[in-house]
Amino acid sequence: MSAPVKLSPRQLFTRCDPAEFTFETTAELDGSTEIAGQQRAMEAIRFSMGIGHDGFNLFALGSSGTGKQSTVLHYLNHLVPDAPCPDDWCYVYNFDKPRHPRALRLPPGRACELGNDMEHLIDALLGVIPAAFSSEEYQSREKEIHESFQEQQGVAIEALEQNAREHDIALIRTPGGFAFAPIRKGEVIKPDEFMSLKEDEREKIEAEMIRLKDILQSIMAQIPKWQRESTEKLKELNRDVAGFALKPLIGELRMKYADLPELIRHIDAIENDIIGNFEQFLEKEPSAQELFMGSGPAKPGEKGRFFVRYRVNVMIDNSHTNGAPVVLEDKPATQNLIGDIEHTAQMGTLVTDFTLIKPGALHRANGGYLVLDARRLLLEPFAWEALKKAIRTRQIRIESLAQLYSLVSTVSLEPEPIPLQVKIILIGERRLYYLLSSYDPDFSELFKVAADFEDEMERNPENHLAYARLIGSMAVREKLLPFDRGAVARIIEHGSRLAGDATKLTTHLQGICDLAHEADYHAVQNGHEQITATDVQAGIDAQIRRSSRIQERIREAMMRDTLLIDTSSEKTGQINGLAVYSLGDRSFGRPSRITARVRMGKGEVIDIEREVEMGGPIHSKGVLILSGFLGARYAAERPLSLSATLVFEQSYSGVEGDSASSAELYALLSAISGLPIRQWFAVTGSVNQNGEVQAIGGVNEKIEGFFDLCQQRGLDGRHGVLIPVSNVTNLMLRDDIVKAVEEGKFSIWPVSRIDEGIEILTGVPAGEPDASGAWPEGSVNARIACRIEAMAKKLKAFVSDHDKDGQAMPC
């Protein structure tokens, strides 16, 4: 086994050379942005946007801040100009079924044009129709119809009157109607004179009067018929006059929209309705605009609302749309997605009409692309189900939620559904995507394409330039000072630190953008004309400073020995482990004291954290692995006759993770062997049953946490940290640590096996077994093997004496 070698300063921080850039400042770049490091996601986006079959909608998944939305919008904005512009949609009155407004599809820009034309039509008719009905020709023809009816009625009555006169009977007009009376010499006979006539003469007169009454009744029965005929003639005249006044205006509309059969049918229905309701145009309101808009002094049900039926409710106007629409809906509530039917209060009653139908995001995106935040969508009641229904049925059906769920008991509308052709893009985190895939059976059918965004990308010159272009375009867009190449290089280095890997760059663009803004602030404060690496570093330091209160309080407690951390002596069964704390979007490391104690027992390692339920399952797994390591190495042929306890001292909030399992094993080996551990070292790394030290997370934060404590106490050249060799590529440490390593004041040791670490910690060789399995005398492993063997003998002797004669040994 080769002796471990501590890391050189150049291995602690991988610098970005500003000389690799050909520009002096980002102002020299062309301002274009490149989507780097997301090739897998871009392939999925291109596929989803290109395929036209049902269900191939897109879910863009990844960590927050990785540029999912900006990437999707950037691609769509380059795609849509070449796509065809979708049609306009509008709702019009349904003259056959008023509760079911009709949806009309019109070429782009024609819907608003139709609405204006209808407004001008009604405005014109309010002048033309009253003029037509007040013309001399109309008045004359109307008079003829009335006079014809009067004449027909008068001729019949006059004939009856003549007939009665010939039989000496008079037709008398009274307030109650007509009456017959006998006359003589032109005078009506008085009743007493009539009664004095001879009986046969009276009977003859009465018979004649009965005959005349029958004729009168026949005439009176004919009068309603003649009146109906007259009314029909008048209606026909009105229709002819209204049609004559309307024909030129309607003809212009028919000619203008001759290429739209559905609209022509609606214009025909408008013509018939106007002719049938011409009298509505005869009483002039205060203004045509008020009438057309349904406002003004008109009461509900009167003319003010009557003219609303001729309006056009433009749902979608694509007159100014260039290519396919791209809609980003920030608040995807149900009514914002599928539209809504509004109501107005009139006389204490909620009323509505087709002009109160409001479009939603699906209407605006129809024929294009709709981008939604998945979390916000799922937080809105009924929105997710409404969206799935629209995608599944390929139509937008506007339903009033209040009516649907019986929240109000008013009459509402049922608009005709609009066909839907849209590509839906959901943006969310990975957990949300996998939850929907697992628990919603419709999700996989409707969103068949996943664009999985990387959290990091390779660090190479190509991606360095992509970072520079991103920073340059951001500076132009956000009106920041230009960045010199040193500042760009420092941001790239910070991108590696955020990725936690010297060979990677973070794709968390939000963090990069925030740092650029802070660097601009410091550059302006310092009076710089361009942003330098010093300004970027000032921004990084300020971010750390703002979030370091708890970290400093913990270190202060260590300095005052409130939290016991030894960094100068040697102790048996005691070691400094390293842990990472995450608070919001910031993480920091801190050392923790781990102690181990051993005694005779049955080969069990007791995790005190687990016993009191303060240890998580991963931490408990790591402790159990220690038992496997000890048994396999030191007690393969004999019982492991010891018991051990492990604990994180002064731990009050629980422990999780296995990154301290190597430190626990070192403490355990120290306790068994009796060799003290150098407390000026701290350790991190997990371990397996073969004794191999495995990679852990947060290595930079852990090293910095221990370094800060040692620096505050005073570096003496002995302090250092043991890390897994597989974590060396993750190192992107602060400049002050690199400088301390250069000066020999601090060291970082990579280890791959437990034996390497125990040698550094104790200063005693670990030792390797010979062919017979024996360990070199005086080595760490030999001491442990001897101790375990001694414990086994003591335990055997104790059990033998205990079982002899069935009695226990006296104390």
Coordinates of N, CA, C and O in Angstrom, one line a residue, residues 159-170 181-184 189 201 204-209 211-212 215:
A159 N -124.8 48.4 -48.0 CA -125.7 47.5 -48.8 C -126.8 46.9 -47.8 O -127.9 46.8 -48.2
L160 N -126.3 46.6 -46.6 CA -127.3 46.1 -45.6 C -128.3 47.2 -45.3 O -129.5 47.0 -45.1
E161 N -127.8 48.4 -45.2 CA -128.7 49.5 -44.8 C -129.7 49.8 -45.9 O -130.9 50.0 -45.7
Q162 N -129.3 49.7 -47.2 CA -130.2 49.9 -48.3 C -131.2 48.8 -48.4 O -132.4 49.0 -48.6
N163 N -130.8 47.5 -48.1 CA -131.7 46.4 -48.1 C -132.7 46.6 -47.0 O -133.9 46.4 -47.2
A164 N -132.3 47.1 -45.8 CA -133.3 47.3 -44.8 C -134.3 48.4 -45.1 O -135.5 48.4 -44.8
R165 N -133.8 49.5 -45.7 CA -134.6 50.6 -46.1 C -135.7 50.2 -47.1 O -136.8 50.7 -47.0
E166 N -135.4 49.3 -48.0 CA -136.4 48.8 -48.9 C -137.5 48.1 -48.2 O -138.6 48.0 -48.8
H167 N -137.2 47.6 -47.1 CA -138.3 46.9 -46.3 C -138.8 47.7 -45.1 O -139.3 47.1 -44.2
D168 N -138.6 49.0 -45.3 CA -139.1 49.9 -44.2 C -138.5 49.6 -42.9 O -139.2 49.7 -41.8
I169 N -137.2 49.3 -42.9 CA -136.5 49.1 -41.6 C -135.2 49.9 -41.7 O -134.5 50.0 -42.7
A170 N -134.9 50.6 -40.5 CA -133.8 51.4 -40.5 C -132.6 50.7 -39.7 O -132.9 50.0 -38.7
A181 N -134.8 49.0 -36.6 CA -136.1 49.6 -36.1 C -137.0 49.8 -37.3 O -136.5 50.3 -38.4
P182 N -138.3 49.5 -37.2 CA -139.3 49.7 -38.3 C -139.5 51.2 -38.5 O -139.4 52.0 -37.5
I183 N -139.7 51.7 -39.7 CA -139.9 53.1 -40.0 C -141.2 53.2 -40.9 O -141.6 52.2 -41.5
R184 N -141.8 54.4 -40.8 CA -142.9 54.7 -41.6 C -142.8 56.2 -41.9 O -142.7 57.0 -41.0
I189 N -140.8 54.0 -36.0 CA -142.1 53.8 -35.3 C -141.8 53.6 -33.8 O -140.9 52.8 -33.5
E201 N -149.0 42.1 -39.5 CA -148.0 43.1 -40.0 C -146.8 43.1 -39.0 O -145.7 43.3 -39.5
K204 N -144.6 40.2 -39.8 CA -143.9 40.4 -41.0 C -142.6 41.2 -40.8 O -141.5 41.0 -41.3
I205 N -142.8 42.3 -40.0 CA -141.7 43.2 -39.7 C -140.6 42.5 -38.9 O -139.4 42.6 -39.1
E206 N -141.1 41.7 -37.9 CA -140.1 41.0 -37.0 C -139.3 40.0 -37.8 O -138.1 39.8 -37.6
A207 N -140.0 39.3 -38.8 CA -139.4 38.3 -39.6 C -138.3 39.0 -40.4 O -137.2 38.5 -40.6
E208 N -138.7 40.1 -41.0 CA -137.7 40.9 -41.8 C -136.5 41.3 -41.0 O -135.4 41.3 -41.4
M209 N -136.8 41.8 -39.8 CA -135.7 42.2 -38.9 C -134.7 41.1 -38.5 O -133.5 41.2 -38.5
R211 N -134.1 38.5 -40.4 CA -133.3 38.2 -41.6 C -132.2 39.2 -41.7 O -131.0 38.9 -42.0
L212 N -132.5 40.5 -41.5 CA -131.5 41.5 -41.6 C -130.4 41.3 -40.5 O -129.2 41.6 -40.7
I215 N -128.0 38.8 -41.7 CA -127.1 39.4 -42.6 C -126.0 40.2 -41.9 O -124.8 40.2 -42.3

